[in-house]
XYZ file of C-alpha atoms in Angstrom:
503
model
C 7.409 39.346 -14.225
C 3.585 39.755 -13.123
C 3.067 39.301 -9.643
C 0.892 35.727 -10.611
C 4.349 34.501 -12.049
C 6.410 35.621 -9.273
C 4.289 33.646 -6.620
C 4.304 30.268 -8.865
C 7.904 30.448 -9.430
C 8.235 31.161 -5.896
C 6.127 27.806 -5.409
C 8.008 25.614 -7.511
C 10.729 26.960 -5.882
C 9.845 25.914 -2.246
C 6.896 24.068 -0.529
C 7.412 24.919 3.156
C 7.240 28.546 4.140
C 10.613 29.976 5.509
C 8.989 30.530 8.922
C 7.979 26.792 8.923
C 11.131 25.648 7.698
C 13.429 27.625 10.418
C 10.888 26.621 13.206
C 10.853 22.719 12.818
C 14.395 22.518 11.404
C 13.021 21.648 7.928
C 15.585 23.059 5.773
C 17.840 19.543 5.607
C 14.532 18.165 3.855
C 12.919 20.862 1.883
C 12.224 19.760 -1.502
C 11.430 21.465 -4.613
C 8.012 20.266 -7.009
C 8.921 16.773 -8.703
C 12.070 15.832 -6.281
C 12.368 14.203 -3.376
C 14.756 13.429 -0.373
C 16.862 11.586 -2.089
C 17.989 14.568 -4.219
C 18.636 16.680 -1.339
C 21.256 14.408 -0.265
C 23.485 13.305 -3.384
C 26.189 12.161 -1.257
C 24.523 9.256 1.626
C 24.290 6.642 0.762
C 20.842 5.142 1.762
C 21.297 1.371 1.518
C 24.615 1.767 3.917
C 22.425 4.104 6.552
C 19.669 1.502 6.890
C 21.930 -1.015 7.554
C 23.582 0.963 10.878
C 20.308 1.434 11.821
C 19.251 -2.244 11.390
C 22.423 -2.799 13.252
C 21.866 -0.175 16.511
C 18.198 -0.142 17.227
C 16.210 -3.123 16.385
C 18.685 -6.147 17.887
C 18.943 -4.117 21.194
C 15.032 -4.009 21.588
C 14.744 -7.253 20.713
C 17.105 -8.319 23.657
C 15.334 -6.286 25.785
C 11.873 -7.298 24.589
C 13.100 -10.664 24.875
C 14.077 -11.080 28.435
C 10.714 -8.450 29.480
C 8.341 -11.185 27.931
C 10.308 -13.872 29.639
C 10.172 -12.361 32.958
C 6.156 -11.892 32.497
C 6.092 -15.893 31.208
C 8.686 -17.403 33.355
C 5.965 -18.290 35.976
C 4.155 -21.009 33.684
C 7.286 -22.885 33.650
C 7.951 -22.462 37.558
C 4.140 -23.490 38.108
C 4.879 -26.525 36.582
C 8.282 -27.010 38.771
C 6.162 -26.790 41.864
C 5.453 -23.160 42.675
C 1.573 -24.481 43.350
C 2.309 -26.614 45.849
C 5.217 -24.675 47.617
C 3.235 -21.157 47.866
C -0.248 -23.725 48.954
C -1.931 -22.289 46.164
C -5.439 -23.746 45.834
C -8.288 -22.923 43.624
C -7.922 -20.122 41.442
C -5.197 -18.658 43.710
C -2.573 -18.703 40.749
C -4.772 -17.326 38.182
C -5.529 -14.290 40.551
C -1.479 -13.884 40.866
C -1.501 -14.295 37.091
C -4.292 -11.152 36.311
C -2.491 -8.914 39.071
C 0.237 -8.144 36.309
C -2.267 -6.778 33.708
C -3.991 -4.100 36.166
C -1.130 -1.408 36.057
C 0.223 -2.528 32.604
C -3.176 -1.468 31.220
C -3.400 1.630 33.272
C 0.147 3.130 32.530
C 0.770 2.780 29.300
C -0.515 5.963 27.884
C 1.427 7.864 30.926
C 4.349 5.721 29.892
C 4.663 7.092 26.611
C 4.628 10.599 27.611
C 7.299 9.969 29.719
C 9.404 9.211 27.172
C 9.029 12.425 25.600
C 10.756 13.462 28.459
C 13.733 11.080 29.220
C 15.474 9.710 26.488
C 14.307 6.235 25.104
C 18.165 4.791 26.262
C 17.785 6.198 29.719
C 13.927 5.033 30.121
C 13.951 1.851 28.742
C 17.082 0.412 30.465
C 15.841 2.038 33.613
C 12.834 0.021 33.257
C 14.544 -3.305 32.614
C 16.396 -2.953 35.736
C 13.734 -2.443 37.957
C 11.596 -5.703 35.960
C 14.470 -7.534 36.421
C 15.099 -7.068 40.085
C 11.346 -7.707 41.062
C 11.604 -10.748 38.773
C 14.349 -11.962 40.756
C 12.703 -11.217 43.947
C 9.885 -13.424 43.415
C 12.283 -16.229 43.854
C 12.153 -15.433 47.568
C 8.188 -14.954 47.925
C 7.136 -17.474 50.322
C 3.015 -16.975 50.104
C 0.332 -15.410 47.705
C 0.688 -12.256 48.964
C 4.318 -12.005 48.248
C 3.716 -13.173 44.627
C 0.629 -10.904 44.169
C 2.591 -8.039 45.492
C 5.804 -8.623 43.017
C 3.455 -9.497 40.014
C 1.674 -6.336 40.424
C 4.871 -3.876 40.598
C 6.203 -5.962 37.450
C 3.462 -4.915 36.069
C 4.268 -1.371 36.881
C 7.609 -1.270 35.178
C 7.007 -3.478 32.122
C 4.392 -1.267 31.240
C 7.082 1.294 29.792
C 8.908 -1.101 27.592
C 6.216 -2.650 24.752
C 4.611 0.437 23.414
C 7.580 2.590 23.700
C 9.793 0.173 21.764
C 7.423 0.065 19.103
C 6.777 3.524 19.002
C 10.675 3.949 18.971
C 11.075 1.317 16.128
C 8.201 3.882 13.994
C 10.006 7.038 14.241
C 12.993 5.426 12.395
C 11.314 3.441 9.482
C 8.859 4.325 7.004
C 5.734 2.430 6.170
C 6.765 0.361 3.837
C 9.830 -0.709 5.054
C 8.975 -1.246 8.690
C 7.022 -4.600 8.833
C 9.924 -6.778 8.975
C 11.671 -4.673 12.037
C 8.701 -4.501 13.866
C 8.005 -9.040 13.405
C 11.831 -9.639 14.176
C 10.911 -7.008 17.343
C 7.731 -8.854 18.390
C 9.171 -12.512 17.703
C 11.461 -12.124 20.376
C 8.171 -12.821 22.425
C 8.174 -16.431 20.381
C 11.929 -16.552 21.141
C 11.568 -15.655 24.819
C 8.911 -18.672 24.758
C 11.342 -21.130 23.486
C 14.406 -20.008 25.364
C 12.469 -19.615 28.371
C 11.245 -23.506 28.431
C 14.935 -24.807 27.374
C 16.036 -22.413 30.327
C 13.641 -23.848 32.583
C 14.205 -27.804 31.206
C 17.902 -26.482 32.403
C 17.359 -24.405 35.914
C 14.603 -27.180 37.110
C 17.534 -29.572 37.556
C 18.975 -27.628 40.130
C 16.175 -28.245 42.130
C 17.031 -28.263 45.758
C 20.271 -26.892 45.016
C 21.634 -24.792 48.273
C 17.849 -25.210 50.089
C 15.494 -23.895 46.844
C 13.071 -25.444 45.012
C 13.785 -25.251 40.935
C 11.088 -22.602 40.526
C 12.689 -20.323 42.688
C 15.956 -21.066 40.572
C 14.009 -19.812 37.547
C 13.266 -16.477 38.891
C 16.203 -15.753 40.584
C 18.936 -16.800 37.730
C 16.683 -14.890 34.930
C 16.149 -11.636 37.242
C 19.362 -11.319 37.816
C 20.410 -11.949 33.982
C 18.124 -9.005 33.417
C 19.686 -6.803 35.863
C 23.506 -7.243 34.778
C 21.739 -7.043 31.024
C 20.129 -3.741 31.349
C 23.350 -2.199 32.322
C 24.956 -3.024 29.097
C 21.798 -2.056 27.094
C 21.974 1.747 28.710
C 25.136 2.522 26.710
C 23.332 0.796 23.619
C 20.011 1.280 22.962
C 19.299 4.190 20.412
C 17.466 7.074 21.078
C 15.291 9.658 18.567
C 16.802 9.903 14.951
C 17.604 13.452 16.082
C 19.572 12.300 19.145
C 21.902 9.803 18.744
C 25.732 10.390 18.431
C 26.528 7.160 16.087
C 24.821 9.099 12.293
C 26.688 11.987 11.024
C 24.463 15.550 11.012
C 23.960 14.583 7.026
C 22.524 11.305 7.932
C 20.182 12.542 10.538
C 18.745 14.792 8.599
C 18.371 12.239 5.663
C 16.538 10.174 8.180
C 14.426 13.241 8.851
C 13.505 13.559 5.693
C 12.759 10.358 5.093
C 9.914 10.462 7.550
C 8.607 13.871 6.960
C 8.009 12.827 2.845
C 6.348 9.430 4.449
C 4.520 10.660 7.538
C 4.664 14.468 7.560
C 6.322 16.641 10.583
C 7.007 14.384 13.452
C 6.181 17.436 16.252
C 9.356 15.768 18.203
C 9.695 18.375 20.804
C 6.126 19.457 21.158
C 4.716 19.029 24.141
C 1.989 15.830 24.953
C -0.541 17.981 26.779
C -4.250 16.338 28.179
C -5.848 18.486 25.524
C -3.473 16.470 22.548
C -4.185 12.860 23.974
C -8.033 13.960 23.860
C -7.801 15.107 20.384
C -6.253 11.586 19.101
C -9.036 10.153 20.566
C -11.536 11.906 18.507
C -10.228 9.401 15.861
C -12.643 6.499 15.304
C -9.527 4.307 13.958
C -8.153 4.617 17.390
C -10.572 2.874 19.295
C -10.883 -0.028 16.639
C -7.001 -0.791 16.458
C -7.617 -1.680 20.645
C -10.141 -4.366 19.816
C -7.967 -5.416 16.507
C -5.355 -6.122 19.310
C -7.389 -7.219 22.350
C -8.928 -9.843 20.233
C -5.451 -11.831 19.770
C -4.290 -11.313 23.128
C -6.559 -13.158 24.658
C -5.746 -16.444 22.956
C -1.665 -15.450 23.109
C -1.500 -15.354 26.603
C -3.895 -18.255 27.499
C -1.003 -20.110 25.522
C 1.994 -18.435 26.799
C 0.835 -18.713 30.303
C -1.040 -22.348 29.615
C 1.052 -24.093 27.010
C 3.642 -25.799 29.595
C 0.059 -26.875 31.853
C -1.585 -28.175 28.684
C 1.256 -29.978 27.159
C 1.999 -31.835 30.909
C -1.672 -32.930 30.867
C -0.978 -34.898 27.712
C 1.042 -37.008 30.069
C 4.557 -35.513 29.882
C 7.315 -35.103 32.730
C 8.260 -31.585 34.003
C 11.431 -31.805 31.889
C 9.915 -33.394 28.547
C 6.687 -30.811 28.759
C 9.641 -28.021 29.242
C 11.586 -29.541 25.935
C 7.786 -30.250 23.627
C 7.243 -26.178 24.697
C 9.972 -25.094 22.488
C 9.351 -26.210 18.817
C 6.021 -24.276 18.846
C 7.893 -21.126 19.814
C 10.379 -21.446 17.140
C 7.676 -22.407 14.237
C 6.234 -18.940 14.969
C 9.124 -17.331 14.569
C 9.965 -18.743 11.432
C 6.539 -18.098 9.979
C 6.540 -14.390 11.314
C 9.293 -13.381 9.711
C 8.137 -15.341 6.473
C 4.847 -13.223 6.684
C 6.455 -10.381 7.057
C 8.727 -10.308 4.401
C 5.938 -10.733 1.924
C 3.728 -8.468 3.665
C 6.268 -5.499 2.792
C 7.239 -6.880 -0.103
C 4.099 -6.692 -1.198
C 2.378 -3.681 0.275
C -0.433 -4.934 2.250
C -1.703 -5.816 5.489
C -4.852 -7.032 5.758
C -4.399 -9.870 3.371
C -1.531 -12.087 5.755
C -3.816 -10.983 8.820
C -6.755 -12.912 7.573
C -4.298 -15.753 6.534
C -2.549 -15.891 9.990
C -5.305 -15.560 12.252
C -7.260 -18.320 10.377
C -4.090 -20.520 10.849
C -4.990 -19.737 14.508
C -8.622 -20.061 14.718
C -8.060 -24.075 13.169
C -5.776 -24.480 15.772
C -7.721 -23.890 18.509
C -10.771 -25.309 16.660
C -8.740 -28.932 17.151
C -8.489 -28.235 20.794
C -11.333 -27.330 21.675
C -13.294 -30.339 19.928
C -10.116 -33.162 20.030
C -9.616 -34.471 23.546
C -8.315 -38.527 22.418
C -5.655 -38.045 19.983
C -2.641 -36.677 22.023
C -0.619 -36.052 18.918
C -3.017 -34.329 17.050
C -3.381 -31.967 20.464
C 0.334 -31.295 20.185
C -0.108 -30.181 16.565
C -2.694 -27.681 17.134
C -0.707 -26.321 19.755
C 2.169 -25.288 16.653
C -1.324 -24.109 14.708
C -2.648 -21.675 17.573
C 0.858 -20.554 18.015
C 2.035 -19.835 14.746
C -1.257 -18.336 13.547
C -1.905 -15.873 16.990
C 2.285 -14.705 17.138
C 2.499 -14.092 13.422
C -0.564 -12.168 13.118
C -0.258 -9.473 16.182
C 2.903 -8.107 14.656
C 1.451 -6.934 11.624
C -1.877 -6.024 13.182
C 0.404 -3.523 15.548
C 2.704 -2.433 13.153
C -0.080 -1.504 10.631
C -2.075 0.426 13.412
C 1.033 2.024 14.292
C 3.043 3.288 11.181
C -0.196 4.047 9.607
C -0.233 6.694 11.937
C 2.050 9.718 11.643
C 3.599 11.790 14.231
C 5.202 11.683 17.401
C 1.711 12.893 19.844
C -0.632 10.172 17.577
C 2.012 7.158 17.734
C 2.374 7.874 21.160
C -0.995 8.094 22.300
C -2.272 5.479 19.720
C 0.661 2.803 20.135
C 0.017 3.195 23.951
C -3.953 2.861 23.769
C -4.082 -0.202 21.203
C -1.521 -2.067 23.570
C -3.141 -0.918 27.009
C -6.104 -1.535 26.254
C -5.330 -4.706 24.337
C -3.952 -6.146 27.344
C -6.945 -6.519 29.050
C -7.059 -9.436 26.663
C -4.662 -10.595 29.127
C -6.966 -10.375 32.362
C -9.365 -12.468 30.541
C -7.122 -14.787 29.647
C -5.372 -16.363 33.070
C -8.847 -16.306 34.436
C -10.349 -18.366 31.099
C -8.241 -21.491 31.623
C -8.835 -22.915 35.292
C -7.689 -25.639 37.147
C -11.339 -27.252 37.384
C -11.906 -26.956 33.643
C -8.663 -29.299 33.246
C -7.619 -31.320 30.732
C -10.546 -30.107 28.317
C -10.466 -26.572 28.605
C -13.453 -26.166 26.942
C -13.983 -22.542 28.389
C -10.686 -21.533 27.846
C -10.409 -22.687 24.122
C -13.965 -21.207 23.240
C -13.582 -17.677 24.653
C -10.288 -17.897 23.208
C -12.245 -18.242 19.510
C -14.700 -15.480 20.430
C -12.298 -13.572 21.002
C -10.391 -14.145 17.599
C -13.536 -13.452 15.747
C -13.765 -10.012 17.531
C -10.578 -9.465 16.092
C -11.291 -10.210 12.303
C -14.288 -8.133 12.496
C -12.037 -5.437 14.193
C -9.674 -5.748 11.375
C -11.754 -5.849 8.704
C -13.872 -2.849 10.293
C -10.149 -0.843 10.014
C -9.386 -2.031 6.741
C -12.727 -1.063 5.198
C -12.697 2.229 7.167
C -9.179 3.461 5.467
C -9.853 1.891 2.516
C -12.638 4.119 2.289
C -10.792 7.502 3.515
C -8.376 6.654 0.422
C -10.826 6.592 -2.032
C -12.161 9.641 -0.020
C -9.307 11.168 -0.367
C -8.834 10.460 -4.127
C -11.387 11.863 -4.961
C -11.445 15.615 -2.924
C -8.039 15.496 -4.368
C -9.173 15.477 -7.691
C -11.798 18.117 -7.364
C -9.338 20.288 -5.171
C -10.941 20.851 -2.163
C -7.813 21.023 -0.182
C -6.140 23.715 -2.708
C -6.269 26.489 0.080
C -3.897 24.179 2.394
C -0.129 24.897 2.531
C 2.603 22.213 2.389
C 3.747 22.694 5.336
C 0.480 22.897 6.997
C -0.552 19.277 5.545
C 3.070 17.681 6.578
C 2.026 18.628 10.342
C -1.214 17.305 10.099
C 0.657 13.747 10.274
C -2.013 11.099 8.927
C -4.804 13.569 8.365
C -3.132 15.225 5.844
C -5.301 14.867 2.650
C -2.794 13.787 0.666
C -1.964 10.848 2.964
C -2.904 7.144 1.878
C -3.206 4.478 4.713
C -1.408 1.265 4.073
C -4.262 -1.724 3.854
């Protein structure tokens, strides 16, 4: 055999150089020209070892995400149960206690992410819960603004661990394709948090003046501590790494492995997130736009979440009855989520159900900012600006996020687009004020701008990797990468050339 023949047997044979292979652990997912993981593992079962992991990772985060989003919310429904008047907060006192949060949950994000590199997502996560939990509960006992500003900026701090790494957890168990259902069930627990949270409250305000304090304080104290005795059950359960947990046989980890590395490419686990590797993501221009594809819907989110209960009690509704109306909004955009979700991965594509959603939203705000004598048609645009804002973000983030590949670019690039995102946030509490009351007529038009900046965001990202595909297609074609190894493309993640973004 000529020495030509020996080297394209040798490459049929194998398409990751031994080196590679013993180095990153490949060998579990090697696979020869024409197969694929599926024939490197004859005897798993794939169907049975998506279900565990539908059953161990995403209801756990979705608890936990849960009762982190209604610890951040909670304070809408104690303003309305008095918290104002008991803490003699005048002006734009409360919004100022409001944007305190955002400050640190913008600013550690990033540094969030690399620690979990370090501890292990079970250990970090539930760690994190405890601590939001506990300051949660302490605002019960803050008696001025300083107290509140002071335990609204610390849960800050620690909630800024839990939303980017949970997302970047649910990503390095998925693939593309299959993930945009997980990751809406994930992020609806935010529209399930917003309906729990007001029956809670509808519940907890009747204990008001029960042993001494007020039914706000009630609110914070009863779900801190819930989130305390919670997080202790949620360190023996939430999952860690594909390569780490103890509940998938070695065969199935490595399926899982393989799984990833024929989606994504290598995942570069246990490689270390340096300064130098954050600045290289960075260098990305997709990067940047996936912030503003975010920031532009969290602005009008969080002027509802936090403004919702305020809006709906200007209607003329009773603490209790603007509690109860708070709730069916909530659960409409969890059922339409889900709904947009499912035919999002059923069908491939992204961009398409974004438009949809956020123009769902943008008619819903539309109403309220130009309706102010037709109380019923107010309520409905409230289910509009709800459904439409919670159903898009999910599939904005998750097709940011998967369409990245990697552990160092879904780290850094999960953590940027929902840090910087959040600042969305600080714009928001200080968009609806007391004096602009019951109009809103800032609040409801920034909120618009802001949701136009986010379809131009999107559709800036979807022409962009529309374009590297095409790109792509074609260099492919005239084989300009030729002189790149396998194994050399797999650890290029999302810049490998043979990588197509999801649209």
């Amino acid at each position: 055999m000529s020495d030509d023949s020996a080297t394209t047997a040798s490459l049929q044979e194998r398409v990751v150089s031994p080196d590679v292979e013993k180095q990153y652990n490949l060998a579990p997912y090697v696979k020869a020209e024409g197969g694929d993981y599926k024939e490197r593992f004859p005897n798993v079962d794939e169907a049975k070892v998506i279900r565990k992991i539908d059953m161990r990772v995403v209801p756990v985060l979705c608890v936990l995400y849960l009762l982190a989003f209604l610890d951040r919310v909670n304070i809408s429904n104690a303003a309305v149960f008095g918290l104002k008047t008991d803490l003699h907060l005048v002006g734009n006192q409360f919004n100022t206690a409001l944007v305190v949060f955002f400050v640190p949950y913008v600013l550690f994000e990033i540094p969030s992410n690399a620690l979990l590199k370090h501890f292990k997502p079970h250990v970090w996560l539930s760690l994190c819960m405890f601590f939001f939990g506990l300051i949660t509960m302490l605002q019960g006992f803050t008696h001025n603004l300083s107290g509140l500003i002071a335990t609204r900026f610390f849960l800050g701090v620690v909630e800024s661990g839990v939303f980017p790494a949970c997302f970047y957890l649910i990503a390095m168990w998925y693939k593309r394709a299959e993930a945009q259902k997980r990751y809406s069930f994930f992020f609806s627990s935010t529209t399930l948090a917003g309906g729990f949270g007001g029956l809670l409250a509808s519940a907890i305000g009747k204990m008001d003046g029960l042993r001494g304090y007020r039914g706000w304080r009630w609110i914070f104290i009863i779900e801190g501590t819930a989130t305390c005795v919670i997080s202790l059950i949620l360190y023996f359960t939430i999952a860690d790494f594909p390569e780490e947990v103890t509940w998938l046989s070695q065969e199935e980890k490595d399926f899982v492995k393989a799984r990833l590395y024929e989606d994504v490419g290598h995942s570069k686990r246990h490689e270390p997130l340096t300064p130098k590797s954050v600045l290289e993501v960075f260098k990305d221009w997709k990067i940047i736009v996936g912030g503003f594809m975010y920031l532009g819907l969290v602005v009008p989110a969080y002027g509802y979440a936090y403004f919702a209960p305020t809006i709906i009690q200007g209607l003329g509704n009773g603490a209790i009855r603007t509690q109860l109306l708070s709730v069916p909004p909530w659960a409409c955009a969890f059922a339409l989520a889900m709904l947009a979700a499912t035919f999002s991965d059923w069908l491939r594509m992204r961009y398409v159900f974004v438009l949809a959603t956020t123009a769902i939203s943008l008619a819903g705000f539309i109403i309220l900012l130009v309706v102010h004598d037709n109380k019923h048609l107010q309520y409905a645009a409230l289910f509009l600006a709800a459904i439409g804002t919670y159903s898009a973000m999910p599939i904005i983030v998750c097709w940011f996020n998967t369409n990245l590949g990697g552990h160092h670019r879904r780290a850094v690039g999960t953590a940027f687009q929902v840090g910087f995102g959040n600042i969305g946030g600080i714009i928001a509490v200080f968009s609806f004020l007391s004096k602009d009351a019951p109009k809103y007529i800032p609040g409801y038009s920034i909120a618009l701008a802001f949701i136009a900046l986010s379809l131009i965001a999107n559709t800036v990202y979807f022409l962009g990797v529309s374009w590297e595909n095409r790109r792509r297609d074609r260099q492919a074609a005239q084989g300009v990468h030729a002189h790149l190894s396998e194994d050399d493309k797999k650890r290029m993640g999302d810049l490998n050339p043979d990588y197509r973004y999801f649209t």
